[in-house]
mmCIF file of C-alpha atoms and ligand atoms in Angstrom:
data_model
loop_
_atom_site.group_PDB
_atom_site.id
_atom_site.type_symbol
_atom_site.label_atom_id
_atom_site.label_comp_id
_atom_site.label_asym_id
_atom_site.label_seq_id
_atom_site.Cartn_x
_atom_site.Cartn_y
_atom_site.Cartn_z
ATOM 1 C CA UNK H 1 0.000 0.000 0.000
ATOM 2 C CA UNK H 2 0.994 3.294 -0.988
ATOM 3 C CA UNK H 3 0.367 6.851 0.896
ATOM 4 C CA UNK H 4 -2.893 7.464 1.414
ATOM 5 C CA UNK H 5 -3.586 10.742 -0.366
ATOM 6 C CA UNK H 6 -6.730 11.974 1.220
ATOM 7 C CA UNK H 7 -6.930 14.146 3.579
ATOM 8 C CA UNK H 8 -7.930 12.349 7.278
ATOM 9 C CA UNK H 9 -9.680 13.242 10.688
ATOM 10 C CA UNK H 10 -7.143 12.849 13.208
ATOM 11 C CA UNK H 11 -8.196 9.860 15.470
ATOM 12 C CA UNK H 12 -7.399 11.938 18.699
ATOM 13 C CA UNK H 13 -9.424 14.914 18.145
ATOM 14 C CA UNK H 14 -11.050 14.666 14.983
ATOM 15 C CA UNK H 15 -9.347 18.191 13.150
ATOM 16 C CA UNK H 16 -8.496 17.482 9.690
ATOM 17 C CA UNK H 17 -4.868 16.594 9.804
ATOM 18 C CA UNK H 18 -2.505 18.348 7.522
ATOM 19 C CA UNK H 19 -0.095 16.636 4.940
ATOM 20 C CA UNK H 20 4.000 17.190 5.163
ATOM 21 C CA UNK H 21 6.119 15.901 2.881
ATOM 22 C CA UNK H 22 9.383 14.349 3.781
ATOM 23 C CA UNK H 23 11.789 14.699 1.349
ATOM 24 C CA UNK H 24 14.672 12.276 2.255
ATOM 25 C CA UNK H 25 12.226 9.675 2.765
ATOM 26 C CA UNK H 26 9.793 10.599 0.096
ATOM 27 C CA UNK H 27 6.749 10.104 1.836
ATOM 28 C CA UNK H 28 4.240 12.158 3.017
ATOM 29 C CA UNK H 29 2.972 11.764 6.172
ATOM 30 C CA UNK H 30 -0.061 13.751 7.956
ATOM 31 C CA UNK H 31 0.014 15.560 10.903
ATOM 32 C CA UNK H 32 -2.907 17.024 13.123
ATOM 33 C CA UNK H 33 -1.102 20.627 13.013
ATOM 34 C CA UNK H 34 -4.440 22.624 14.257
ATOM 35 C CA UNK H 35 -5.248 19.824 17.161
ATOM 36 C CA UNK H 36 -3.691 17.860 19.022
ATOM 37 C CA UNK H 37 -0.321 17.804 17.203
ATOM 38 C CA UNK H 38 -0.842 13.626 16.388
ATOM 39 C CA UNK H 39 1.386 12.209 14.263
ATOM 40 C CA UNK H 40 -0.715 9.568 11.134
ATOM 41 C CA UNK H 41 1.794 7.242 9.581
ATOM 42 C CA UNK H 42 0.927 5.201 7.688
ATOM 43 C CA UNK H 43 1.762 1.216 7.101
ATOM 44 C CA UNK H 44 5.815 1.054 6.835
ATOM 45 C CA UNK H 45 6.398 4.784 6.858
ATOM 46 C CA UNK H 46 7.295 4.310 10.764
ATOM 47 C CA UNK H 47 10.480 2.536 9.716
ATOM 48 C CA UNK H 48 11.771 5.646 8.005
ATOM 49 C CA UNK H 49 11.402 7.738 10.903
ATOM 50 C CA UNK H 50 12.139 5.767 13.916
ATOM 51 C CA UNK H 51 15.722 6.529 14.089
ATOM 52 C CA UNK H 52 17.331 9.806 15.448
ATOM 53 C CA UNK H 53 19.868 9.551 12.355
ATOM 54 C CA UNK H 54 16.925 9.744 9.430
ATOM 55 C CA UNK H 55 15.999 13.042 9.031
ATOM 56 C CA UNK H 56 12.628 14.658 9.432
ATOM 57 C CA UNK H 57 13.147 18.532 9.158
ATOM 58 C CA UNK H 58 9.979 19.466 7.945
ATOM 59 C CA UNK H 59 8.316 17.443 10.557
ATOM 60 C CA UNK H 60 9.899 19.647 13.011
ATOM 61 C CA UNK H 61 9.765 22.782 11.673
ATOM 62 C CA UNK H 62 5.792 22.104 10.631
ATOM 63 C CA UNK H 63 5.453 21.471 14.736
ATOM 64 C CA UNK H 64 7.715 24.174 15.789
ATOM 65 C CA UNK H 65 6.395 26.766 17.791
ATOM 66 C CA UNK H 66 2.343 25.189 17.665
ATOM 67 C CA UNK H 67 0.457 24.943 20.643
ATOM 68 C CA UNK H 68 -1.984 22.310 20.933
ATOM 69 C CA UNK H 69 -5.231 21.032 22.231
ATOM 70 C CA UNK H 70 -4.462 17.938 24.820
ATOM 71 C CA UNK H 71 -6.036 14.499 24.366
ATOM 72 C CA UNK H 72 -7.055 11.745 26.622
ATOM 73 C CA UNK H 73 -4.114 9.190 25.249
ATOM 74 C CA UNK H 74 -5.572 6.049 26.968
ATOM 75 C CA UNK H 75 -9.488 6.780 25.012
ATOM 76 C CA UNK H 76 -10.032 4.269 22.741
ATOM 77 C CA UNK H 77 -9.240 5.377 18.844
ATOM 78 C CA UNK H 78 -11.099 4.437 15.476
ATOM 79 C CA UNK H 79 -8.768 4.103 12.219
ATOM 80 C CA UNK H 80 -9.399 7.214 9.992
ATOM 81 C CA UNK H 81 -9.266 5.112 6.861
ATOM 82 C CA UNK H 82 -10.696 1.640 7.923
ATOM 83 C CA UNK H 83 -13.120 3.247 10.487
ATOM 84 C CA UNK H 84 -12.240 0.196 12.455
ATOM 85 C CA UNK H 85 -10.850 0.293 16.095
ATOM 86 C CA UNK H 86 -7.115 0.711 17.022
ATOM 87 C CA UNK H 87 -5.283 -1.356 19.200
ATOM 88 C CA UNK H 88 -2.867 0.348 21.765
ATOM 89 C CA UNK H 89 0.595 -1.183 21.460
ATOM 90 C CA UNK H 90 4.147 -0.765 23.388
ATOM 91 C CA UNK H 91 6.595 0.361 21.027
ATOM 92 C CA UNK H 92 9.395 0.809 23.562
ATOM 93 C CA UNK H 93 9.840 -1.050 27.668
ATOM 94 C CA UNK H 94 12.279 1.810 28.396
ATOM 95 C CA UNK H 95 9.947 5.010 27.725
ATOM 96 C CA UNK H 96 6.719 3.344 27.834
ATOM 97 C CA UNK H 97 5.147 4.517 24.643
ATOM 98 C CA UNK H 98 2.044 2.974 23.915
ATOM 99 C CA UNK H 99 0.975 3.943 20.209
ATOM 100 C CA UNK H 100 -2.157 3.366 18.758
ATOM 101 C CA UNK H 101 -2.334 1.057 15.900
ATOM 102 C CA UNK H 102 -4.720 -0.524 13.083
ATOM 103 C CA UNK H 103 -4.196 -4.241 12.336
ATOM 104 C CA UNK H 104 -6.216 -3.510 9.589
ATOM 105 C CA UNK H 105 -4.350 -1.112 7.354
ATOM 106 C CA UNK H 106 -1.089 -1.353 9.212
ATOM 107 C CA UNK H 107 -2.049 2.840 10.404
ATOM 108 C CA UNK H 108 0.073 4.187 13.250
ATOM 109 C CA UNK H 109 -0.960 7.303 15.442
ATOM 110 C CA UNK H 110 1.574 9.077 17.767
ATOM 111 C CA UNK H 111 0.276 11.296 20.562
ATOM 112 C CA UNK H 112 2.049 14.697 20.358
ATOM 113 C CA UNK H 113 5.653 14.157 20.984
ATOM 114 C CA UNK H 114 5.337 10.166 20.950
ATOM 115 C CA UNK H 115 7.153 10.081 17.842
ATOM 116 C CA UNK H 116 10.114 12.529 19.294
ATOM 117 C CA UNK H 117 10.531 10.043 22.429
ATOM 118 C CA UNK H 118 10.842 7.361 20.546
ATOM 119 C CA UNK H 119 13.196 8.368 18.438
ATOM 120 C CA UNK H 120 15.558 10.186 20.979
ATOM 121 C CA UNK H 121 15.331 7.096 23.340
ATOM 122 C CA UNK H 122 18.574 5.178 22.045
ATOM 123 C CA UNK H 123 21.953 6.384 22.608
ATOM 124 C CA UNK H 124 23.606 3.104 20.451
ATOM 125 C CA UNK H 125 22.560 0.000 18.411
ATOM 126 C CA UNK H 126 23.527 -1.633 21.489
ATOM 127 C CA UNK H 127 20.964 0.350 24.120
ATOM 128 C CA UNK H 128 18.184 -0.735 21.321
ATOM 129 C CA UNK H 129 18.905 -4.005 21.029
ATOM 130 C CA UNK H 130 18.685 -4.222 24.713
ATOM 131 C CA UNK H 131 15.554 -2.634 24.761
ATOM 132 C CA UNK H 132 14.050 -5.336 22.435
ATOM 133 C CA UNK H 133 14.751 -7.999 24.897
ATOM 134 C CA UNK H 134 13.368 -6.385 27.688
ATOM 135 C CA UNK H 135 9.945 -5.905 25.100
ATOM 136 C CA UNK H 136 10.377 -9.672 23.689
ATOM 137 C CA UNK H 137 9.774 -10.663 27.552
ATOM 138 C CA UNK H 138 6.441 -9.461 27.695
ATOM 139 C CA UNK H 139 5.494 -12.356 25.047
ATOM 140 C CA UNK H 140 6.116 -15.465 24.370
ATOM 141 C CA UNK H 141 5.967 -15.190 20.863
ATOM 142 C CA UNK H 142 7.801 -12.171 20.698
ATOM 143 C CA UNK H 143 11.167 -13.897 22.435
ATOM 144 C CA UNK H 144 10.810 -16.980 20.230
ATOM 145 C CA UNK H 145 11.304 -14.773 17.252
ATOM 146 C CA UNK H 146 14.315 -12.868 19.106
ATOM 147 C CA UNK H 147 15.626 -15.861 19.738
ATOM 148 C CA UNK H 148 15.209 -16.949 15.741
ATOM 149 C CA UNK H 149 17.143 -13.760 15.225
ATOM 150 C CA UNK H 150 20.117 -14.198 17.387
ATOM 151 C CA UNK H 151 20.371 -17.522 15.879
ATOM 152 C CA UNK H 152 20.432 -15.970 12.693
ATOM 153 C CA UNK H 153 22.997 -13.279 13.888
ATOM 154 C CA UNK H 154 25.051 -16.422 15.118
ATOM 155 C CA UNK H 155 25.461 -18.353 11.984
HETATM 156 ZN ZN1 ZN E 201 -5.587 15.642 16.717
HETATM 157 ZN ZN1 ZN E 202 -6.882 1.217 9.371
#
C-alpha cells in the first residue's frame, strides 16, 4: 500500500490533519497541526522515521512553535481510513510509549511528541537491542522470534 492521499480526521481529536512531505524519505505523512499535534503514519512509513539519524526537518519545523489542544491518550481510537478500532501497542519497555495502531491497514498514530521520544530514546545500536529484549519478555511469541534472530545473527 501506498500513501494514502486523502486528507484524514485525526483519530485523537477529529481536526483534519494536515499533509508534510518528507523529502529524504519521500513520503508524506499527515500531521494534526491545528489539534492535538498527532502524528498519522501510515503502514511502513514508521520505519523511516524511527531513528534519530533519518531526518525529518519538515516534521519539526511544521510542529515548531504550535500549541496544541491535549487528548485523553488512553481513550479508545477508530482508524481514519478503515473506520475500524485501534489497538494500543508498546513500542518501547524503556519510555513506555504505547501507540495506537490498526491491524487492519497497518495505520500508526503518535500522541504529540510520541514520535520525538521514541526516536531520541537510544543512545547506540547496542541500548536498542537491549531494549528489544526487555519488550520480547512481555510475550512469548515475541522472544521466540528474538531468539530466531540471534540464531540468525550467530550463523
Ligand atoms: Zn488531533
Ligand atoms: Zn486502518
Amino acid at each position: 500500500m501506498t500513501d494514502n492521499l486523502n486528507f484524514i480526521k485525526c483519530p485523537a481529536c477529529g481536526t483534519l490533519m494536515k499533509k508534510v512531505f518528507l523529502e529524504n524519505q519521500n513520503i508524506l505523512i499527515d500531521i494534526c497541526l491545528d489539534g492535538c499535534g498527532g502524528i498519522w503514519l501510515d503502514n511502513r512509513e514508521l520505519a523511516k522515521v524511527d531513528e534519530k539519524d533519518e531526518d525529518i526537518t519538515p516534521l519539526n519545523e511544521a510542529l515548531n512553535g504550535k500549541t496544541f489542544i491535549n487528548v485523553d491518550t488512553t481513550a479508545e481510537r477508530i482508524c481514519p481510513i478503515c473506520n475500524k478500532p485501534m489497538v494500543k501497542n508498546h513500542v518501547s519497555a524503556k519510555q513506555d510509549i504505547c501507540i495506537d495502531e490498526c491491524y487492519h491497514c497497518g495505520g500508526k498514530f503518535f500522541d504529540r511528541n510520541e514520535l520525538e521520544l521514541m526516536r531520541n530514546q537510544y543512545d547506540s545500536d547496542e541500548q536498542r537491542l537491549a531494549d528489544v529484549k526487555e519488550l520480547a519478555k512481555h510475550s512469548e511469541k515475541l522472544e521466540q522470534i528474538f531468539q530466531e534472530l540471534l540464531k540468525k545473527e550467530a550463523l
